[in-house]
Amino acid sequence: MSELNRRHNYGLDLFLLSVDEGITGYRDDSLETVKRNEIQYGLPLKVVSYSKLYGWTMDEIVKLIGLKSSCTFCGVFRRQALDRGAALLKVDKLITGHNADDIAETVLLNILRGDIARLSRCTSIITGEDGPIPRCKPFKYTYEKEIVMYAYFKKLDYFSTECIYSPNAYRGFAREFIQDLERMRPRAILDIIKSGEDFRISTSTKMPKQGTCERCGYISSQKWCKACVLLEGLNRGLPKLGIGRSRGGSIANVTRIWNKRMEHRVYKASSVEVWTSEFSCSCINHCMQLNEGLLSDDRCNRWFGTAKRRALIRSSTLINHLCSLLYL
Amino acid sequence: MACNSGNCQSGCYKDSSIETQESEKNKAQNDVVKDRRSTEHLDDSTCLKCKVNRTIAAVNGVGGDFNGGDNGRFCADCFRSNLFGKFRLAVTANAMISPLDNVLVAFSGGTCSRVALQFIHEMQSRAQKNYDASRDRALPVFGVGVAFIDETAISAVSSDDLHRAIEQMKLIVSDLAPPVKQFHVVPTEAIYSLKAGDGKDRLNELINAVSDVTGKEDLLEHFRMLSLQKIAIENGYTKVLLGTCTSRIACHVLEATVKGRGYSLAADIQYVDARWKIPVVLPLRDCPIHELNMLCSLDSLMTVEVFNGTRAGINGLISSFVKLLQEENPSRESTIMRTAGKLTPFHFNRMPEDNDYNGEVASRRRQKKYNLKTKDALPPESFCPICNSPLKISTFETSINFDNGKTSSNAIGAACCASCQFQVLPKDPSSLEHFISLLPPSMVSQAEDGDRLSQKQLREQIEDCLLSDNEDGT
């Protein structure tokens, strides 16, 4: 961008925006490179960190939740961090380095996950045009290999180590597949992008209605933005809050934490020890409604019968603690 | 508020005697419970549907979540009826088969086509029984025929193995009577309508001219469809029934995506595909392969493996990828299919309208669901001559041949979709003409028809600007 700006006199004011997720051995090293780029290109640099924005680093989050859903947290937090950083810099456009491989992976992931709404948007080269700061992806049609080759032969100062948590990401499936595919047919990456652009997706497909988060004011289609929901879960010691499918208000979200895989765990939340045993989340949901007097005893009986009733009784100790957590 | 045992009226804390009273009250209220084991003894090994028999997984001694779930949820009878129910719903909801139809079942000997054949036979038998029992016999019974495409010209199968396989298939088909079903065995080279040896040579020459492995496989698949269409037309069939299942469609979704066929993907995966002369129906679309395998195992349905099913090139890579995804999450295939199912289908993805009431109702239902306009309101689609996939407007507009003579090889090549141009047509332009000359006549004539249609549409658009013969003074 700075070369094009110089060569063709675009007249653009360029800034560097970096996000510090707090990943030791990865982000701390790459930020050193970014600081050198700041001097090399003479561009002002702004670093926004998760610890300042959210009070959590990725290392702390991974320590709490494990490796499986770490990319969900990082991705959601990074998106908001970029928008906040861009707003602080008062810029008109945000440019990201997403390349053809990234977009092809995203197309595949959205197919695998059934996200038709994202599938319709993910190949757009400019997104968020109706928002305050649109985003552009000028490398949309550029292969990662080409970018690496350019950087290597031009002896650019760059950092090329993968995130230490990425091996556990679901995106890894798509990435490995695309690498195999590229070996067989290099043009397949562009073909995937082309397919993504050409998919016949109805314009009347239900798209989320854009509003603002009640808690932080960020754009959100729900009452709370995803970052706030995830943060709430982290702060309450309920890290699965907002992970996976969750609809409805906080009660439904809390109950969905303990899913039908029947986990035995000990949580420490607000210095209260909660011991969980076997039960189904629908049980808990109804039990909580029982507690609130929203569900009659008789109805619960009819729905669950004796076997589940035992589960309700066993887990009532848990319900006490859950209620105290929610209403503290 | 937090529940305290003293004040709580929700009933969380109860002693065991009250619990027993409630369970007895529960049993008395539910008549069905009287005839079954009490809910106290319900566990994971009891069928969810009938709540009487043991699940298949329990009987076989495997985990409840084996291969995606239904084995661990249903008993054998309920599993069977559930699977047949999906098939029948697909047929009735999409008005696939009317009483006057003559249905050609594509039979490869594999699991999917075997189950498709079995189910269509069961539907036909029931219809026949109803017909025999009815007084006026007003509603006739649809006919069923079976077709097997002999691909020995292009595949390394010995004639003995093939002969044995065909005999087994004949036995399978003959066992599915009454009603009697005709069994057609047709070689691939029959699409050339030439003498046997000439057709075989031409077919081999054409296949060898395709350098890309994936392109070869895809071309053979197109030839399979052309063969089925030819058999159906020559023998008076009105529908072609394929045993394409969820798993196959999931692979096809990814194959189409990586080959740049995103625009035409929606056309290939619907229940009905009426762009062909004889409409093609996919009633097993909602059935995953592991359920079909389970049914074959439960009912001891004989299957015949003739040609090596291993796929090569990109198709093989995708098969392995989907298998890996399925191991990681048993419902991944269904999710992929569901995603693709949300793409807007084409106007030919519904049964052509006829006087049949059921067809009209189903047709209107799907029109409403996808906001499809009637056929007349939309411009006719243009199709790739090789794979018959619908072309995006920008693609076919640039391929219109402006020569007044016969459609040239270059024009036919340009009329193909980008994927066929890359993986099927020769890279060297000097070989294109010879390659086009090797294509089956039906493909070439389709290209010519398409060209004529494009010219006609273009003429209609500029009609008002054209000078008539009287105006130019000559």
mmCIF file with all atom_site columns, N, CA and C in Angstrom, chain A residues 111-114 116 170 173 177 181 184-185 187 191-192 194-195 198-202 287 290-291 297 301 305-306 309-310 313 320, chain B residues 3 10-14 22-23 26 212 256-258 260-263 314 321 325 328 332 335 339 342-346 392 422-423:
data_model
loop_
_atom_site.group_PDB
_atom_site.id
_atom_site.type_symbol
_atom_site.label_atom_id
_atom_site.label_alt_id
_atom_site.label_comp_id
_atom_site.label_asym_id
_atom_site.label_entity_id
_atom_site.label_seq_id
_atom_site.pdbx_PDB_ins_code
_atom_site.Cartn_x
_atom_site.Cartn_y
_atom_site.Cartn_z
_atom_site.occupancy
_atom_site.B_iso_or_equiv
_atom_site.pdbx_formal_charge
_atom_site.auth_seq_id
_atom_site.auth_comp_id
_atom_site.auth_asym_id
_atom_site.auth_atom_id
_atom_site.pdbx_PDB_model_num
ATOM 1   N N  . ILE A 1 111 ? -19.438 -23.678 4.373   1.00 0.00 ? 111 ILE A N  1
ATOM 2   C CA . ILE A 1 111 ? -20.217 -24.801 3.830   1.00 0.00 ? 111 ILE A CA 1
ATOM 3   C C  . ILE A 1 111 ? -20.278 -25.920 4.867   1.00 0.00 ? 111 ILE A C  1
ATOM 4   N N  . LEU A 1 112 ? -19.125 -26.206 5.477   1.00 0.00 ? 112 LEU A N  1
ATOM 5   C CA . LEU A 1 112 ? -19.084 -27.317 6.430   1.00 0.00 ? 112 LEU A CA 1
ATOM 6   C C  . LEU A 1 112 ? -19.919 -27.034 7.669   1.00 0.00 ? 112 LEU A C  1
ATOM 7   N N  . ARG A 1 113 ? -20.030 -25.749 8.002   1.00 0.00 ? 113 ARG A N  1
ATOM 8   C CA . ARG A 1 113 ? -20.744 -25.398 9.237   1.00 0.00 ? 113 ARG A CA 1
ATOM 9   C C  . ARG A 1 113 ? -22.185 -25.006 9.003   1.00 0.00 ? 113 ARG A C  1
ATOM 10  N N  . GLY A 1 114 ? -22.584 -24.919 7.733   1.00 0.00 ? 114 GLY A N  1
ATOM 11  C CA . GLY A 1 114 ? -23.979 -24.604 7.455   1.00 0.00 ? 114 GLY A CA 1
ATOM 12  C C  . GLY A 1 114 ? -24.328 -23.142 7.625   1.00 0.00 ? 114 GLY A C  1
ATOM 13  N N  . ILE A 1 116 ? -25.087 -20.209 5.924   1.00 0.00 ? 116 ILE A N  1
ATOM 14  C CA . ILE A 1 116 ? -25.399 -19.678 4.599   1.00 0.00 ? 116 ILE A CA 1
ATOM 15  C C  . ILE A 1 116 ? -25.291 -18.155 4.579   1.00 0.00 ? 116 ILE A C  1
ATOM 16  N N  . TYR A 1 170 ? -10.504 -25.677 13.943  1.00 0.00 ? 170 TYR A N  1
ATOM 17  C CA . TYR A 1 170 ? -11.243 -26.436 12.939  1.00 0.00 ? 170 TYR A CA 1
ATOM 18  C C  . TYR A 1 170 ? -10.815 -26.022 11.532  1.00 0.00 ? 170 TYR A C  1
ATOM 19  N N  . PHE A 1 173 ? -8.571  -28.262 9.327   1.00 0.00 ? 173 PHE A N  1
ATOM 20  C CA . PHE A 1 173 ? -9.089  -29.269 8.388   1.00 0.00 ? 173 PHE A CA 1
ATOM 21  C C  . PHE A 1 173 ? -9.122  -28.692 6.984   1.00 0.00 ? 173 PHE A C  1
ATOM 22  N N  . PHE A 1 177 ? -6.701  -29.517 3.657   1.00 0.00 ? 177 PHE A N  1
ATOM 23  C CA . PHE A 1 177 ? -7.371  -29.966 2.428   1.00 0.00 ? 177 PHE A CA 1
ATOM 24  C C  . PHE A 1 177 ? -6.985  -29.062 1.266   1.00 0.00 ? 177 PHE A C  1
ATOM 25  N N  . LEU A 1 181 ? -5.129  -29.866 -2.192  1.00 0.00 ? 181 LEU A N  1
ATOM 26  C CA . LEU A 1 181 ? -5.834  -29.520 -3.424  1.00 0.00 ? 181 LEU A CA 1
ATOM 27  C C  . LEU A 1 181 ? -4.943  -28.673 -4.331  1.00 0.00 ? 181 LEU A C  1
ATOM 28  N N  . MET A 1 184 ? -2.539  -30.561 -6.284  1.00 0.00 ? 184 MET A N  1
ATOM 29  C CA . MET A 1 184 ? -3.132  -31.302 -7.414  1.00 0.00 ? 184 MET A CA 1
ATOM 30  C C  . MET A 1 184 ? -3.537  -30.366 -8.530  1.00 0.00 ? 184 MET A C  1
ATOM 31  N N  . ARG A 1 185 ? -4.149  -29.235 -8.150  1.00 0.00 ? 185 ARG A N  1
ATOM 32  C CA . ARG A 1 185 ? -4.669  -28.302 -9.140  1.00 0.00 ? 185 ARG A CA 1
ATOM 33  C C  . ARG A 1 185 ? -4.559  -26.900 -8.558  1.00 0.00 ? 185 ARG A C  1
ATOM 34  N N  . ARG A 1 187 ? -5.125  -23.971 -9.560  1.00 0.00 ? 187 ARG A N  1
ATOM 35  C CA . ARG A 1 187 ? -6.175  -22.981 -9.784  1.00 0.00 ? 187 ARG A CA 1
ATOM 36  C C  . ARG A 1 187 ? -7.413  -23.235 -8.921  1.00 0.00 ? 187 ARG A C  1
ATOM 37  N N  . ASP A 1 191 ? -10.857 -21.140 -7.980  1.00 0.00 ? 191 ASP A N  1
ATOM 38  C CA . ASP A 1 191 ? -12.141 -21.738 -8.351  1.00 0.00 ? 191 ASP A CA 1
ATOM 39  C C  . ASP A 1 191 ? -13.086 -21.764 -7.160  1.00 0.00 ? 191 ASP A C  1
ATOM 40  N N  . ILE A 1 192 ? -12.540 -22.020 -5.966  1.00 0.00 ? 192 ILE A N  1
ATOM 41  C CA . ILE A 1 192 ? -13.390 -22.024 -4.768  1.00 0.00 ? 192 ILE A CA 1
ATOM 42  C C  . ILE A 1 192 ? -13.944 -20.624 -4.537  1.00 0.00 ? 192 ILE A C  1
ATOM 43  N N  . LYS A 1 194 ? -14.387 -18.329 -6.774  1.00 0.00 ? 194 LYS A N  1
ATOM 44  C CA . LYS A 1 194 ? -15.360 -18.080 -7.846  1.00 0.00 ? 194 LYS A CA 1
ATOM 45  C C  . LYS A 1 194 ? -16.697 -18.746 -7.509  1.00 0.00 ? 194 LYS A C  1
ATOM 46  N N  . SER A 1 195 ? -16.620 -19.979 -7.038  1.00 0.00 ? 195 SER A N  1
ATOM 47  C CA . SER A 1 195 ? -17.847 -20.671 -6.646  1.00 0.00 ? 195 SER A CA 1
ATOM 48  C C  . SER A 1 195 ? -18.564 -19.902 -5.541  1.00 0.00 ? 195 SER A C  1
ATOM 49  N N  . ASP A 1 198 ? -20.386 -17.089 -6.937  1.00 0.00 ? 198 ASP A N  1
ATOM 50  C CA . ASP A 1 198 ? -21.488 -17.452 -7.836  1.00 0.00 ? 198 ASP A CA 1
ATOM 51  C C  . ASP A 1 198 ? -22.627 -18.214 -7.170  1.00 0.00 ? 198 ASP A C  1
ATOM 52  N N  . PHE A 1 199 ? -22.475 -18.611 -5.922  1.00 0.00 ? 199 PHE A N  1
ATOM 53  C CA . PHE A 1 199 ? -23.542 -19.377 -5.274  1.00 0.00 ? 199 PHE A CA 1
ATOM 54  C C  . PHE A 1 199 ? -24.854 -18.617 -5.358  1.00 0.00 ? 199 PHE A C  1
ATOM 55  N N  . ARG A 1 200 ? -25.905 -19.335 -5.711  1.00 0.00 ? 200 ARG A N  1
ATOM 56  C CA . ARG A 1 200 ? -27.216 -18.699 -5.821  1.00 0.00 ? 200 ARG A CA 1
ATOM 57  C C  . ARG A 1 200 ? -27.864 -18.666 -4.432  1.00 0.00 ? 200 ARG A C  1
ATOM 58  N N  . ILE A 1 201 ? -27.598 -17.581 -3.744  1.00 0.00 ? 201 ILE A N  1
ATOM 59  C CA . ILE A 1 201 ? -28.160 -17.444 -2.406  1.00 0.00 ? 201 ILE A CA 1
ATOM 60  C C  . ILE A 1 201 ? -29.222 -16.368 -2.482  1.00 0.00 ? 201 ILE A C  1
ATOM 61  N N  . SER A 1 202 ? -30.406 -16.719 -2.027  1.00 0.00 ? 202 SER A N  1
ATOM 62  C CA . SER A 1 202 ? -31.530 -15.798 -2.144  1.00 0.00 ? 202 SER A CA 1
ATOM 63  C C  . SER A 1 202 ? -31.274 -14.542 -1.333  1.00 0.00 ? 202 SER A C  1
ATOM 64  N N  . CYS A 1 287 ? -35.700 -27.072 35.239  1.00 0.00 ? 287 CYS A N  1
ATOM 65  C CA . CYS A 1 287 ? -35.572 -26.998 36.691  1.00 0.00 ? 287 CYS A CA 1
ATOM 66  C C  . CYS A 1 287 ? -35.458 -25.551 37.125  1.00 0.00 ? 287 CYS A C  1
ATOM 67  N N  . LEU A 1 290 ? -38.664 -24.125 37.050  1.00 0.00 ? 290 LEU A N  1
ATOM 68  C CA . LEU A 1 290 ? -39.400 -24.588 38.239  1.00 0.00 ? 290 LEU A CA 1
ATOM 69  C C  . LEU A 1 290 ? -39.101 -23.669 39.411  1.00 0.00 ? 290 LEU A C  1
ATOM 70  N N  . ASN A 1 291 ? -37.797 -23.401 39.582  1.00 0.00 ? 291 ASN A N  1
ATOM 71  C CA . ASN A 1 291 ? -37.378 -22.549 40.681  1.00 0.00 ? 291 ASN A CA 1
ATOM 72  C C  . ASN A 1 291 ? -38.029 -21.194 40.611  1.00 0.00 ? 291 ASN A C  1
ATOM 73  N N  . ASP A 1 297 ? -45.106 -28.165 38.716  1.00 0.00 ? 297 ASP A N  1
ATOM 74  C CA . ASP A 1 297 ? -44.592 -29.467 39.125  1.00 0.00 ? 297 ASP A CA 1
ATOM 75  C C  . ASP A 1 297 ? -45.180 -30.580 38.257  1.00 0.00 ? 297 ASP A C  1
ATOM 76  N N  . ASN A 1 301 ? -43.429 -33.285 35.688  1.00 0.00 ? 301 ASN A N  1
ATOM 77  C CA . ASN A 1 301 ? -43.616 -34.734 35.823  1.00 0.00 ? 301 ASN A CA 1
ATOM 78  C C  . ASN A 1 301 ? -43.995 -35.372 34.515  1.00 0.00 ? 301 ASN A C  1
ATOM 79  N N  . GLY A 1 305 ? -40.992 -37.649 33.608  1.00 0.00 ? 305 GLY A N  1
ATOM 80  C CA . GLY A 1 305 ? -41.133 -38.979 34.214  1.00 0.00 ? 305 GLY A CA 1
ATOM 81  C C  . GLY A 1 305 ? -40.153 -39.138 35.359  1.00 0.00 ? 305 GLY A C  1
ATOM 82  N N  . THR A 1 306 ? -40.111 -40.297 35.935  1.00 0.00 ? 306 THR A N  1
ATOM 83  C CA . THR A 1 306 ? -39.379 -40.494 37.176  1.00 0.00 ? 306 THR A CA 1
ATOM 84  C C  . THR A 1 306 ? -37.863 -40.449 36.985  1.00 0.00 ? 306 THR A C  1
ATOM 85  N N  . ARG A 1 309 ? -36.628 -37.079 36.750  1.00 0.00 ? 309 ARG A N  1
ATOM 86  C CA . ARG A 1 309 ? -36.938 -36.377 37.988  1.00 0.00 ? 309 ARG A CA 1
ATOM 87  C C  . ARG A 1 309 ? -35.811 -36.561 38.984  1.00 0.00 ? 309 ARG A C  1
ATOM 88  N N  . ARG A 1 310 ? -35.262 -37.754 39.014  1.00 0.00 ? 310 ARG A N  1
ATOM 89  C CA . ARG A 1 310 ? -34.145 -38.014 39.926  1.00 0.00 ? 310 ARG A CA 1
ATOM 90  C C  . ARG A 1 310 ? -32.985 -37.115 39.581  1.00 0.00 ? 310 ARG A C  1
ATOM 91  N N  . ILE A 1 313 ? -33.566 -33.733 40.913  1.00 0.00 ? 313 ILE A N  1
ATOM 92  C CA . ILE A 1 313 ? -33.362 -33.634 42.357  1.00 0.00 ? 313 ILE A CA 1
ATOM 93  C C  . ILE A 1 313 ? -31.868 -33.630 42.672  1.00 0.00 ? 313 ILE A C  1
ATOM 94  N N  . ASN A 1 320 ? -29.155 -24.322 42.935  1.00 0.00 ? 320 ASN A N  1
ATOM 95  C CA . ASN A 1 320 ? -28.966 -23.293 43.961  1.00 0.00 ? 320 ASN A CA 1
ATOM 96  C C  . ASN A 1 320 ? -27.795 -22.392 43.618  1.00 0.00 ? 320 ASN A C  1
ATOM 97  N N  . CYS B 2 3   ? -33.328 -21.334 45.660  1.00 0.00 ? 3   CYS B N  1
ATOM 98  C CA . CYS B 2 3   ? -34.344 -22.208 46.237  1.00 0.00 ? 3   CYS B CA 1
ATOM 99  C C  . CYS B 2 3   ? -33.962 -22.650 47.625  1.00 0.00 ? 3   CYS B C  1
ATOM 100 N N  . SER B 2 10  ? -41.492 -25.337 44.241  1.00 0.00 ? 10  SER B N  1
ATOM 101 C CA . SER B 2 10  ? -41.252 -25.902 42.914  1.00 0.00 ? 10  SER B CA 1
ATOM 102 C C  . SER B 2 10  ? -41.096 -27.407 42.972  1.00 0.00 ? 10  SER B C  1
ATOM 103 N N  . GLY B 2 11  ? -40.860 -27.907 44.150  1.00 0.00 ? 11  GLY B N  1
ATOM 104 C CA . GLY B 2 11  ? -40.796 -29.368 44.247  1.00 0.00 ? 11  GLY B CA 1
ATOM 105 C C  . GLY B 2 11  ? -39.442 -29.950 43.969  1.00 0.00 ? 11  GLY B C  1
ATOM 106 N N  . CYS B 2 12  ? -38.377 -29.139 43.990  1.00 0.00 ? 12  CYS B N  1
ATOM 107 C CA . CYS B 2 12  ? -37.041 -29.679 43.734  1.00 0.00 ? 12  CYS B CA 1
ATOM 108 C C  . CYS B 2 12  ? -36.664 -30.701 44.781  1.00 0.00 ? 12  CYS B C  1
ATOM 109 N N  . TYR B 2 13  ? -36.927 -30.362 46.016  1.00 0.00 ? 13  TYR B N  1
ATOM 110 C CA . TYR B 2 13  ? -36.534 -31.261 47.112  1.00 0.00 ? 13  TYR B CA 1
ATOM 111 C C  . TYR B 2 13  ? -37.738 -32.102 47.485  1.00 0.00 ? 13  TYR B C  1
ATOM 112 N N  . LYS B 2 14  ? -37.646 -33.397 47.234  1.00 0.00 ? 14  LYS B N  1
ATOM 113 C CA . LYS B 2 14  ? -38.751 -34.276 47.596  1.00 0.00 ? 14  LYS B CA 1
ATOM 114 C C  . LYS B 2 14  ? -38.148 -35.532 48.190  1.00 0.00 ? 14  LYS B C  1
ATOM 115 N N  . GLU B 2 22  ? -45.719 -39.953 42.699  1.00 0.00 ? 22  GLU B N  1
ATOM 116 C CA . GLU B 2 22  ? -45.775 -39.198 41.442  1.00 0.00 ? 22  GLU B CA 1
ATOM 117 C C  . GLU B 2 22  ? -45.527 -40.089 40.253  1.00 0.00 ? 22  GLU B C  1
ATOM 118 N N  . SER B 2 23  ? -44.614 -41.028 40.387  1.00 0.00 ? 23  SER B N  1
ATOM 119 C CA . SER B 2 23  ? -44.317 -41.911 39.249  1.00 0.00 ? 23  SER B CA 1
ATOM 120 C C  . SER B 2 23  ? -45.491 -42.818 38.978  1.00 0.00 ? 23  SER B C  1
ATOM 121 N N  . ASN B 2 26  ? -48.046 -40.818 37.250  1.00 0.00 ? 26  ASN B N  1
ATOM 122 C CA . ASN B 2 26  ? -47.596 -40.609 35.879  1.00 0.00 ? 26  ASN B CA 1
ATOM 123 C C  . ASN B 2 26  ? -47.965 -41.797 35.000  1.00 0.00 ? 26  ASN B C  1
ATOM 124 N N  . ASP B 2 212 ? -6.546  -34.624 -18.061 1.00 0.00 ? 212 ASP B N  1
ATOM 125 C CA . ASP B 2 212 ? -6.778  -34.451 -16.621 1.00 0.00 ? 212 ASP B CA 1
ATOM 126 C C  . ASP B 2 212 ? -7.539  -35.656 -16.056 1.00 0.00 ? 212 ASP B C  1
ATOM 127 N N  . ALA B 2 256 ? -18.070 -29.627 -6.714  1.00 0.00 ? 256 ALA B N  1
ATOM 128 C CA . ALA B 2 256 ? -18.510 -28.504 -7.544  1.00 0.00 ? 256 ALA B CA 1
ATOM 129 C C  . ALA B 2 256 ? -17.861 -27.209 -7.066  1.00 0.00 ? 256 ALA B C  1
ATOM 130 N N  . THR B 2 257 ? -17.739 -27.054 -5.760  1.00 0.00 ? 257 THR B N  1
ATOM 131 C CA . THR B 2 257 ? -17.142 -25.827 -5.220  1.00 0.00 ? 257 THR B CA 1
ATOM 132 C C  . THR B 2 257 ? -15.697 -25.685 -5.653  1.00 0.00 ? 257 THR B C  1
ATOM 133 N N  . VAL B 2 258 ? -14.928 -26.754 -5.545  1.00 0.00 ? 258 VAL B N  1
ATOM 134 C CA . VAL B 2 258 ? -13.499 -26.628 -5.861  1.00 0.00 ? 258 VAL B CA 1
ATOM 135 C C  . VAL B 2 258 ? -13.241 -26.575 -7.361  1.00 0.00 ? 258 VAL B C  1
ATOM 136 N N  . GLY B 2 260 ? -15.111 -24.684 -9.352  1.00 0.00 ? 260 GLY B N  1
ATOM 137 C CA . GLY B 2 260 ? -15.645 -23.409 -9.832  1.00 0.00 ? 260 GLY B CA 1
ATOM 138 C C  . GLY B 2 260 ? -17.056 -23.499 -10.367 1.00 0.00 ? 260 GLY B C  1
ATOM 139 N N  . ARG B 2 261 ? -17.787 -24.533 -9.939  1.00 0.00 ? 261 ARG B N  1
ATOM 140 C CA . ARG B 2 261 ? -19.150 -24.732 -10.447 1.00 0.00 ? 261 ARG B CA 1
ATOM 141 C C  . ARG B 2 261 ? -20.187 -24.283 -9.425  1.00 0.00 ? 261 ARG B C  1
ATOM 142 N N  . GLY B 2 262 ? -19.872 -23.233 -8.695  1.00 0.00 ? 262 GLY B N  1
ATOM 143 C CA . GLY B 2 262 ? -20.786 -22.784 -7.650  1.00 0.00 ? 262 GLY B CA 1
ATOM 144 C C  . GLY B 2 262 ? -22.146 -22.362 -8.190  1.00 0.00 ? 262 GLY B C  1
ATOM 145 N N  . TYR B 2 263 ? -22.153 -21.770 -9.384  1.00 0.00 ? 263 TYR B N  1
ATOM 146 C CA . TYR B 2 263 ? -23.426 -21.285 -9.942  1.00 0.00 ? 263 TYR B CA 1
ATOM 147 C C  . TYR B 2 263 ? -24.377 -22.432 -10.225 1.00 0.00 ? 263 TYR B C  1
ATOM 148 N N  . ILE B 2 314 ? -9.086  -35.154 -7.956  1.00 0.00 ? 314 ILE B N  1
ATOM 149 C CA . ILE B 2 314 ? -9.723  -34.269 -6.981  1.00 0.00 ? 314 ILE B CA 1
ATOM 150 C C  . ILE B 2 314 ? -10.925 -34.952 -6.345  1.00 0.00 ? 314 ILE B C  1
ATOM 151 N N  . PHE B 2 321 ? -11.528 -36.530 2.205   1.00 0.00 ? 321 PHE B N  1
ATOM 152 C CA . PHE B 2 321 ? -11.747 -35.382 3.093   1.00 0.00 ? 321 PHE B CA 1
ATOM 153 C C  . PHE B 2 321 ? -13.090 -35.497 3.794   1.00 0.00 ? 321 PHE B C  1
ATOM 154 N N  . LEU B 2 325 ? -13.989 -35.818 7.762   1.00 0.00 ? 325 LEU B N  1
ATOM 155 C CA . LEU B 2 325 ? -14.919 -34.911 8.453   1.00 0.00 ? 325 LEU B CA 1
ATOM 156 C C  . LEU B 2 325 ? -16.025 -35.706 9.145   1.00 0.00 ? 325 LEU B C  1
ATOM 157 N N  . GLU B 2 328 ? -14.919 -37.108 12.313  1.00 0.00 ? 328 GLU B N  1
ATOM 158 C CA . GLU B 2 328 ? -14.807 -36.079 13.353  1.00 0.00 ? 328 GLU B CA 1
ATOM 159 C C  . GLU B 2 328 ? -16.193 -35.688 13.857  1.00 0.00 ? 328 GLU B C  1
ATOM 160 N N  . ARG B 2 332 ? -21.752 -34.337 9.716   1.00 0.00 ? 332 ARG B N  1
ATOM 161 C CA . ARG B 2 332 ? -21.158 -33.332 8.826   1.00 0.00 ? 332 ARG B CA 1
ATOM 162 C C  . ARG B 2 332 ? -21.728 -33.416 7.419   1.00 0.00 ? 332 ARG B C  1
ATOM 163 N N  . THR B 2 335 ? -24.969 -31.713 7.265   1.00 0.00 ? 335 THR B N  1
ATOM 164 C CA . THR B 2 335 ? -24.820 -30.255 7.343   1.00 0.00 ? 335 THR B CA 1
ATOM 165 C C  . THR B 2 335 ? -24.410 -29.693 5.995   1.00 0.00 ? 335 THR B C  1
ATOM 166 N N  . THR B 2 339 ? -26.622 -27.073 3.848   1.00 0.00 ? 339 THR B N  1
ATOM 167 C CA . THR B 2 339 ? -26.113 -25.776 3.399   1.00 0.00 ? 339 THR B CA 1
ATOM 168 C C  . THR B 2 339 ? -26.405 -25.605 1.917   1.00 0.00 ? 339 THR B C  1
ATOM 169 N N  . LYS B 2 342 ? -29.873 -24.841 0.790   1.00 0.00 ? 342 LYS B N  1
ATOM 170 C CA . LYS B 2 342 ? -30.386 -23.480 0.944   1.00 0.00 ? 342 LYS B CA 1
ATOM 171 C C  . LYS B 2 342 ? -30.093 -22.618 -0.278  1.00 0.00 ? 342 LYS B C  1
ATOM 172 N N  . LEU B 2 343 ? -29.331 -23.142 -1.222  1.00 0.00 ? 343 LEU B N  1
ATOM 173 C CA . LEU B 2 343 ? -29.092 -22.388 -2.452  1.00 0.00 ? 343 LEU B CA 1
ATOM 174 C C  . LEU B 2 343 ? -30.369 -22.378 -3.273  1.00 0.00 ? 343 LEU B C  1
ATOM 175 N N  . THR B 2 344 ? -30.589 -21.328 -4.026  1.00 0.00 ? 344 THR B N  1
ATOM 176 C CA . THR B 2 344 ? -31.817 -21.203 -4.807  1.00 0.00 ? 344 THR B CA 1
ATOM 177 C C  . THR B 2 344 ? -31.782 -22.164 -5.980  1.00 0.00 ? 344 THR B C  1
ATOM 178 N N  . PRO B 2 345 ? -32.766 -23.045 -6.093  1.00 0.00 ? 345 PRO B N  1
ATOM 179 C CA . PRO B 2 345 ? -32.770 -23.969 -7.233  1.00 0.00 ? 345 PRO B CA 1
ATOM 180 C C  . PRO B 2 345 ? -33.179 -23.245 -8.516  1.00 0.00 ? 345 PRO B C  1
ATOM 181 N N  . PHE B 2 346 ? -33.073 -23.959 -9.627  1.00 0.00 ? 346 PHE B N  1
ATOM 182 C CA . PHE B 2 346 ? -33.449 -23.416 -10.931 1.00 0.00 ? 346 PHE B CA 1
ATOM 183 C C  . PHE B 2 346 ? -34.901 -23.780 -11.226 1.00 0.00 ? 346 PHE B C  1
ATOM 184 N N  . LYS B 2 392 ? -23.948 -19.193 -16.285 1.00 0.00 ? 392 LYS B N  1
ATOM 185 C CA . LYS B 2 392 ? -24.286 -17.848 -15.821 1.00 0.00 ? 392 LYS B CA 1
ATOM 186 C C  . LYS B 2 392 ? -24.415 -16.953 -17.047 1.00 0.00 ? 392 LYS B C  1
ATOM 187 N N  . PHE B 2 422 ? -11.432 -26.277 -18.831 1.00 0.00 ? 422 PHE B N  1
ATOM 188 C CA . PHE B 2 422 ? -10.120 -26.520 -18.218 1.00 0.00 ? 422 PHE B CA 1
ATOM 189 C C  . PHE B 2 422 ? -9.791  -27.998 -18.166 1.00 0.00 ? 422 PHE B C  1
ATOM 190 N N  . GLN B 2 423 ? -10.750 -28.815 -17.676 1.00 0.00 ? 423 GLN B N  1
ATOM 191 C CA . GLN B 2 423 ? -10.377 -30.183 -17.340 1.00 0.00 ? 423 GLN B CA 1
ATOM 192 C C  . GLN B 2 423 ? -10.749 -31.218 -18.404 1.00 0.00 ? 423 GLN B C  1
#
